[in-house]
């Protein structure tokens, strides 16, 4: 299902499936519903593996210890990059987060964050969505850089605060910056 506008907080996304690359390198077709059955998911769309902005983004999630623990929320990435490139990206950065290989942008389309860069290349706006077990969006952040919506970087501290409020969990006194 392709949306023309980003999905809003309170809306439910379809149970889309894509290839998920886990930190151990295994790849399997996985649906959003399967992921959210265990605990809420923070799904983070980004442009491509190894682009400088994306390296910064994933390092900030990795270095923010609260997200890395996975106790309250599972962080999952999604980009147009292939499963093979995801494996190299995970190894290169030492990530402990799985990454969707959204090569056809079906996930991106379901969230309404697909756009055409310079009117030519399809890609995803840099964005983050917190999904509960019913696949309802509880929080969203969508980049809106005036020139290139992939240049914005998710505000990790704001996302952390929103998740602790939405899930009613206590955050750490300090965190990994």
PDB file of C-alpha atoms in Angstrom:
ATOM      1  CA  UNK A   1       0.000   0.000   0.000  1.00  0.00           C
ATOM      2  CA  UNK A   2       1.564   3.271  -1.104  1.00  0.00           C
ATOM      3  CA  UNK A   3       0.780   6.393   0.900  1.00  0.00           C
ATOM      4  CA  UNK A   4       1.384   9.890  -0.418  1.00  0.00           C
ATOM      5  CA  UNK A   5       1.908  11.467   3.030  1.00  0.00           C
ATOM      6  CA  UNK A   6       3.760  10.161   6.103  1.00  0.00           C
ATOM      7  CA  UNK A   7       1.605   8.105   8.428  1.00  0.00           C
ATOM      8  CA  UNK A   8       0.378   9.969  11.510  1.00  0.00           C
ATOM      9  CA  UNK A   9       0.579   9.096  15.204  1.00  0.00           C
ATOM     10  CA  UNK A  10      -2.458   6.958  16.052  1.00  0.00           C
ATOM     11  CA  UNK A  11      -2.701   5.363  12.602  1.00  0.00           C
ATOM     12  CA  UNK A  12      -2.012   1.689  11.987  1.00  0.00           C
ATOM     13  CA  UNK A  13       0.429   0.481   9.333  1.00  0.00           C
ATOM     14  CA  UNK A  14      -0.060  -2.666   7.258  1.00  0.00           C
ATOM     15  CA  UNK A  15       1.871  -5.760   8.298  1.00  0.00           C
ATOM     16  CA  UNK A  16       4.532  -5.390   5.601  1.00  0.00           C
ATOM     17  CA  UNK A  17       7.264  -7.987   5.164  1.00  0.00           C
ATOM     18  CA  UNK A  18      10.828  -7.566   3.922  1.00  0.00           C
ATOM     19  CA  UNK A  19      14.255  -9.200   4.219  1.00  0.00           C
ATOM     20  CA  UNK A  20      15.654  -8.554   7.687  1.00  0.00           C
ATOM     21  CA  UNK A  21      19.404  -8.762   8.229  1.00  0.00           C
ATOM     22  CA  UNK A  22      20.212  -9.577  11.835  1.00  0.00           C
ATOM     23  CA  UNK A  23      23.477  -8.601  13.545  1.00  0.00           C
ATOM     24  CA  UNK A  24      24.715 -12.208  13.256  1.00  0.00           C
ATOM     25  CA  UNK A  25      24.374 -11.951   9.457  1.00  0.00           C
ATOM     26  CA  UNK A  26      21.322 -14.185   9.063  1.00  0.00           C
ATOM     27  CA  UNK A  27      18.640 -12.959   6.671  1.00  0.00           C
ATOM     28  CA  UNK A  28      14.971 -13.875   6.773  1.00  0.00           C
ATOM     29  CA  UNK A  29      11.706 -12.520   5.464  1.00  0.00           C
ATOM     30  CA  UNK A  30      10.152 -10.861   8.514  1.00  0.00           C
ATOM     31  CA  UNK A  31       6.940  -8.919   8.995  1.00  0.00           C
ATOM     32  CA  UNK A  32       6.507  -5.859  11.176  1.00  0.00           C
ATOM     33  CA  UNK A  33       3.914  -7.800  13.195  1.00  0.00           C
ATOM     34  CA  UNK A  34       6.443 -10.509  14.003  1.00  0.00           C
ATOM     35  CA  UNK A  35       8.881  -7.901  15.318  1.00  0.00           C
ATOM     36  CA  UNK A  36       6.322  -5.994  17.397  1.00  0.00           C
ATOM     37  CA  UNK A  37       4.945  -9.193  18.974  1.00  0.00           C
ATOM     38  CA  UNK A  38       7.986  -9.277  21.282  1.00  0.00           C
ATOM     39  CA  UNK A  39       8.175  -5.564  22.186  1.00  0.00           C
ATOM     40  CA  UNK A  40       7.590  -2.158  20.559  1.00  0.00           C
ATOM     41  CA  UNK A  41       9.764  -1.325  17.564  1.00  0.00           C
ATOM     42  CA  UNK A  42      11.453   1.946  16.704  1.00  0.00           C
ATOM     43  CA  UNK A  43      11.692   1.717  12.921  1.00  0.00           C
ATOM     44  CA  UNK A  44      14.260   4.113  11.505  1.00  0.00           C
ATOM     45  CA  UNK A  45      14.314   4.814   7.758  1.00  0.00           C
ATOM     46  CA  UNK A  46      17.587   6.047   6.302  1.00  0.00           C
ATOM     47  CA  UNK A  47      19.020   6.559   2.841  1.00  0.00           C
ATOM     48  CA  UNK A  48      21.795   4.045   2.314  1.00  0.00           C
ATOM     49  CA  UNK A  49      24.509   2.165   4.125  1.00  0.00           C
ATOM     50  CA  UNK A  50      27.882   3.907   4.346  1.00  0.00           C
ATOM     51  CA  UNK A  51      26.616   7.410   3.486  1.00  0.00           C
ATOM     52  CA  UNK A  52      28.203   9.830   6.006  1.00  0.00           C
ATOM     53  CA  UNK A  53      24.887  11.009   7.493  1.00  0.00           C
ATOM     54  CA  UNK A  54      23.703   7.421   7.927  1.00  0.00           C
ATOM     55  CA  UNK A  55      26.941   6.370   9.608  1.00  0.00           C
ATOM     56  CA  UNK A  56      26.460   9.248  12.078  1.00  0.00           C
ATOM     57  CA  UNK A  57      22.830   8.253  12.686  1.00  0.00           C
ATOM     58  CA  UNK A  58      23.563   4.601  13.389  1.00  0.00           C
ATOM     59  CA  UNK A  59      26.556   5.430  15.556  1.00  0.00           C
ATOM     60  CA  UNK A  60      24.312   7.689  17.656  1.00  0.00           C
ATOM     61  CA  UNK A  61      21.779   4.866  18.139  1.00  0.00           C
ATOM     62  CA  UNK A  62      24.575   2.402  18.876  1.00  0.00           C
ATOM     63  CA  UNK A  63      26.281   4.738  21.339  1.00  0.00           C
ATOM     64  CA  UNK A  64      23.075   5.632  23.169  1.00  0.00           C
ATOM     65  CA  UNK A  65      23.221   2.676  25.569  1.00  0.00           C
ATOM     66  CA  UNK A  66      19.513   2.747  26.400  1.00  0.00           C
ATOM     67  CA  UNK A  67      18.580   1.880  22.786  1.00  0.00           C
ATOM     68  CA  UNK A  68      21.292  -0.761  22.606  1.00  0.00           C
ATOM     69  CA  UNK A  69      19.936  -2.659  25.599  1.00  0.00           C
ATOM     70  CA  UNK A  70      16.723  -3.523  23.736  1.00  0.00           C
ATOM     71  CA  UNK A  71      14.895  -4.025  27.017  1.00  0.00           C
ATOM     72  CA  UNK A  72      11.937  -1.744  26.266  1.00  0.00           C
ATOM     73  CA  UNK A  73      12.118  -1.144  22.542  1.00  0.00           C
ATOM     74  CA  UNK A  74      13.777  -2.847  19.593  1.00  0.00           C
ATOM     75  CA  UNK A  75      15.534  -0.518  17.168  1.00  0.00           C
ATOM     76  CA  UNK A  76      15.282  -1.661  13.542  1.00  0.00           C
ATOM     77  CA  UNK A  77      16.628   0.143  10.493  1.00  0.00           C
ATOM     78  CA  UNK A  78      15.260   0.206   6.952  1.00  0.00           C
ATOM     79  CA  UNK A  79      16.947   1.390   3.788  1.00  0.00           C
ATOM     80  CA  UNK A  80      17.067   0.609   0.103  1.00  0.00           C
ATOM     81  CA  UNK A  81      20.460  -1.086   0.558  1.00  0.00           C
ATOM     82  CA  UNK A  82      20.773  -4.804  -0.201  1.00  0.00           C
ATOM     83  CA  UNK A  83      21.085  -7.554   2.399  1.00  0.00           C
ATOM     84  CA  UNK A  84      24.755  -8.038   1.490  1.00  0.00           C
ATOM     85  CA  UNK A  85      25.536  -4.368   1.973  1.00  0.00           C
ATOM     86  CA  UNK A  86      23.637  -4.416   5.289  1.00  0.00           C
ATOM     87  CA  UNK A  87      25.856  -7.273   6.503  1.00  0.00           C
ATOM     88  CA  UNK A  88      28.980  -5.251   5.751  1.00  0.00           C
ATOM     89  CA  UNK A  89      27.473  -2.105   7.329  1.00  0.00           C
ATOM     90  CA  UNK A  90      26.510  -3.969  10.530  1.00  0.00           C
ATOM     91  CA  UNK A  91      30.026  -5.450  10.778  1.00  0.00           C
ATOM     92  CA  UNK A  92      31.743  -2.152   9.968  1.00  0.00           C
ATOM     93  CA  UNK A  93      29.898  -0.226  12.699  1.00  0.00           C
ATOM     94  CA  UNK A  94      29.532  -3.085  15.175  1.00  0.00           C
ATOM     95  CA  UNK A  95      25.746  -2.632  15.246  1.00  0.00           C
ATOM     96  CA  UNK A  96      23.498  -4.835  17.336  1.00  0.00           C
ATOM     97  CA  UNK A  97      20.369  -3.716  15.446  1.00  0.00           C
ATOM     98  CA  UNK A  98      18.696  -5.598  12.589  1.00  0.00           C
ATOM     99  CA  UNK A  99      18.243  -3.799   9.275  1.00  0.00           C
ATOM    100  CA  UNK A 100      15.459  -4.263   6.722  1.00  0.00           C
ATOM    101  CA  UNK A 101      16.650  -4.498   3.115  1.00  0.00           C
ATOM    102  CA  UNK A 102      13.765  -2.442   1.693  1.00  0.00           C
ATOM    103  CA  UNK A 103      15.072  -2.692  -1.868  1.00  0.00           C
ATOM    104  CA  UNK A 104      11.658  -2.157  -3.477  1.00  0.00           C
ATOM    105  CA  UNK A 105      10.702   0.521  -0.874  1.00  0.00           C
ATOM    106  CA  UNK A 106       7.523  -1.367   0.080  1.00  0.00           C
ATOM    107  CA  UNK A 107       8.082  -0.553   3.772  1.00  0.00           C
ATOM    108  CA  UNK A 108       8.847   3.063   2.944  1.00  0.00           C
ATOM    109  CA  UNK A 109       5.702   3.270   0.798  1.00  0.00           C
ATOM    110  CA  UNK A 110       3.550   1.848   3.626  1.00  0.00           C
ATOM    111  CA  UNK A 111       4.756   4.629   5.935  1.00  0.00           C
ATOM    112  CA  UNK A 112       4.414   7.330   3.262  1.00  0.00           C
ATOM    113  CA  UNK A 113       8.050   8.395   3.409  1.00  0.00           C
ATOM    114  CA  UNK A 114       9.145   7.542  -0.154  1.00  0.00           C
ATOM    115  CA  UNK A 115      10.086  10.449  -2.391  1.00  0.00           C
ATOM    116  CA  UNK A 116      12.068  11.074  -5.562  1.00  0.00           C
ATOM    117  CA  UNK A 117      15.467  12.714  -5.055  1.00  0.00           C
ATOM    118  CA  UNK A 118      15.913  15.373  -7.727  1.00  0.00           C
ATOM    119  CA  UNK A 119      12.778  13.939  -9.331  1.00  0.00           C
ATOM    120  CA  UNK A 120      14.676  10.805 -10.364  1.00  0.00           C
ATOM    121  CA  UNK A 121      15.827   8.344  -7.701  1.00  0.00           C
ATOM    122  CA  UNK A 122      13.307   6.901  -5.231  1.00  0.00           C
ATOM    123  CA  UNK A 123      14.456   6.851  -1.627  1.00  0.00           C
ATOM    124  CA  UNK A 124      13.121   7.222   1.910  1.00  0.00           C
ATOM    125  CA  UNK A 125      12.896  10.385   3.970  1.00  0.00           C
ATOM    126  CA  UNK A 126      15.020   9.964   7.054  1.00  0.00           C
ATOM    127  CA  UNK A 127      12.351   9.167   9.641  1.00  0.00           C
ATOM    128  CA  UNK A 128      11.559   7.200  12.803  1.00  0.00           C
ATOM    129  CA  UNK A 129       8.323   5.537  13.905  1.00  0.00           C
ATOM    130  CA  UNK A 130       7.534   3.853  17.227  1.00  0.00           C
ATOM    131  CA  UNK A 131       5.157   0.925  16.636  1.00  0.00           C
ATOM    132  CA  UNK A 132       3.224  -0.953  19.296  1.00  0.00           C
ATOM    133  CA  UNK A 133       2.057  -4.577  19.098  1.00  0.00           C
ATOM    134  CA  UNK A 134      -1.021  -3.543  17.089  1.00  0.00           C
ATOM    135  CA  UNK A 135       1.227  -1.781  14.516  1.00  0.00           C
ATOM    136  CA  UNK A 136      -0.139   1.557  15.665  1.00  0.00           C
ATOM    137  CA  UNK A 137       2.235   4.513  15.392  1.00  0.00           C
ATOM    138  CA  UNK A 138       2.855   5.922  18.880  1.00  0.00           C
ATOM    139  CA  UNK A 139       5.591   8.409  17.905  1.00  0.00           C
ATOM    140  CA  UNK A 140       6.983   9.734  14.649  1.00  0.00           C
ATOM    141  CA  UNK A 141       9.778  11.956  13.469  1.00  0.00           C
ATOM    142  CA  UNK A 142      10.135  12.782   9.769  1.00  0.00           C
ATOM    143  CA  UNK A 143      13.098  14.754   8.426  1.00  0.00           C
ATOM    144  CA  UNK A 144      12.150  17.938   6.623  1.00  0.00           C
ATOM    145  CA  UNK A 145      15.450  19.421   5.481  1.00  0.00           C
ATOM    146  CA  UNK A 146      14.582  22.082   2.887  1.00  0.00           C
ATOM    147  CA  UNK A 147      16.978  20.726   0.258  1.00  0.00           C
ATOM    148  CA  UNK A 148      17.340  17.032   0.978  1.00  0.00           C
ATOM    149  CA  UNK A 149      15.110  15.233   3.524  1.00  0.00           C
ATOM    150  CA  UNK A 150      17.774  12.590   4.012  1.00  0.00           C
ATOM    151  CA  UNK A 151      20.165  15.110   5.560  1.00  0.00           C
ATOM    152  CA  UNK A 152      18.278  15.578   8.816  1.00  0.00           C
ATOM    153  CA  UNK A 153      19.460  13.410  11.665  1.00  0.00           C
ATOM    154  CA  UNK A 154      16.968  11.951  14.135  1.00  0.00           C
ATOM    155  CA  UNK A 155      17.131  13.698  17.512  1.00  0.00           C
ATOM    156  CA  UNK A 156      18.119  10.686  19.618  1.00  0.00           C
ATOM    157  CA  UNK A 157      17.463  12.432  22.944  1.00  0.00           C
ATOM    158  CA  UNK A 158      13.969  13.526  21.808  1.00  0.00           C
ATOM    159  CA  UNK A 159      13.193  10.008  20.579  1.00  0.00           C
ATOM    160  CA  UNK A 160      14.382   8.544  23.883  1.00  0.00           C
ATOM    161  CA  UNK A 161      12.162  10.944  25.822  1.00  0.00           C
ATOM    162  CA  UNK A 162       9.126  10.198  23.636  1.00  0.00           C
ATOM    163  CA  UNK A 163       9.603   6.444  24.021  1.00  0.00           C
ATOM    164  CA  UNK A 164       9.951   6.617  27.805  1.00  0.00           C
ATOM    165  CA  UNK A 165       6.744   8.686  27.953  1.00  0.00           C
ATOM    166  CA  UNK A 166       4.789   6.534  25.485  1.00  0.00           C
ATOM    167  CA  UNK A 167       5.850   3.254  27.062  1.00  0.00           C
ATOM    168  CA  UNK A 168       5.807   4.621  30.619  1.00  0.00           C
ATOM    169  CA  UNK A 169       9.302   3.355  31.412  1.00  0.00           C
ATOM    170  CA  UNK A 170      12.045   4.974  33.412  1.00  0.00           C
ATOM    171  CA  UNK A 171      15.101   6.058  31.503  1.00  0.00           C
ATOM    172  CA  UNK A 172      18.661   5.956  32.796  1.00  0.00           C
ATOM    173  CA  UNK A 173      20.089   8.820  34.803  1.00  0.00           C
ATOM    174  CA  UNK A 174      22.884   9.118  32.241  1.00  0.00           C
ATOM    175  CA  UNK A 175      23.345   7.747  28.800  1.00  0.00           C
ATOM    176  CA  UNK A 176      26.081   6.789  26.412  1.00  0.00           C
ATOM    177  CA  UNK A 177      27.269  10.023  24.825  1.00  0.00           C
TER     178      UNK A 177
END
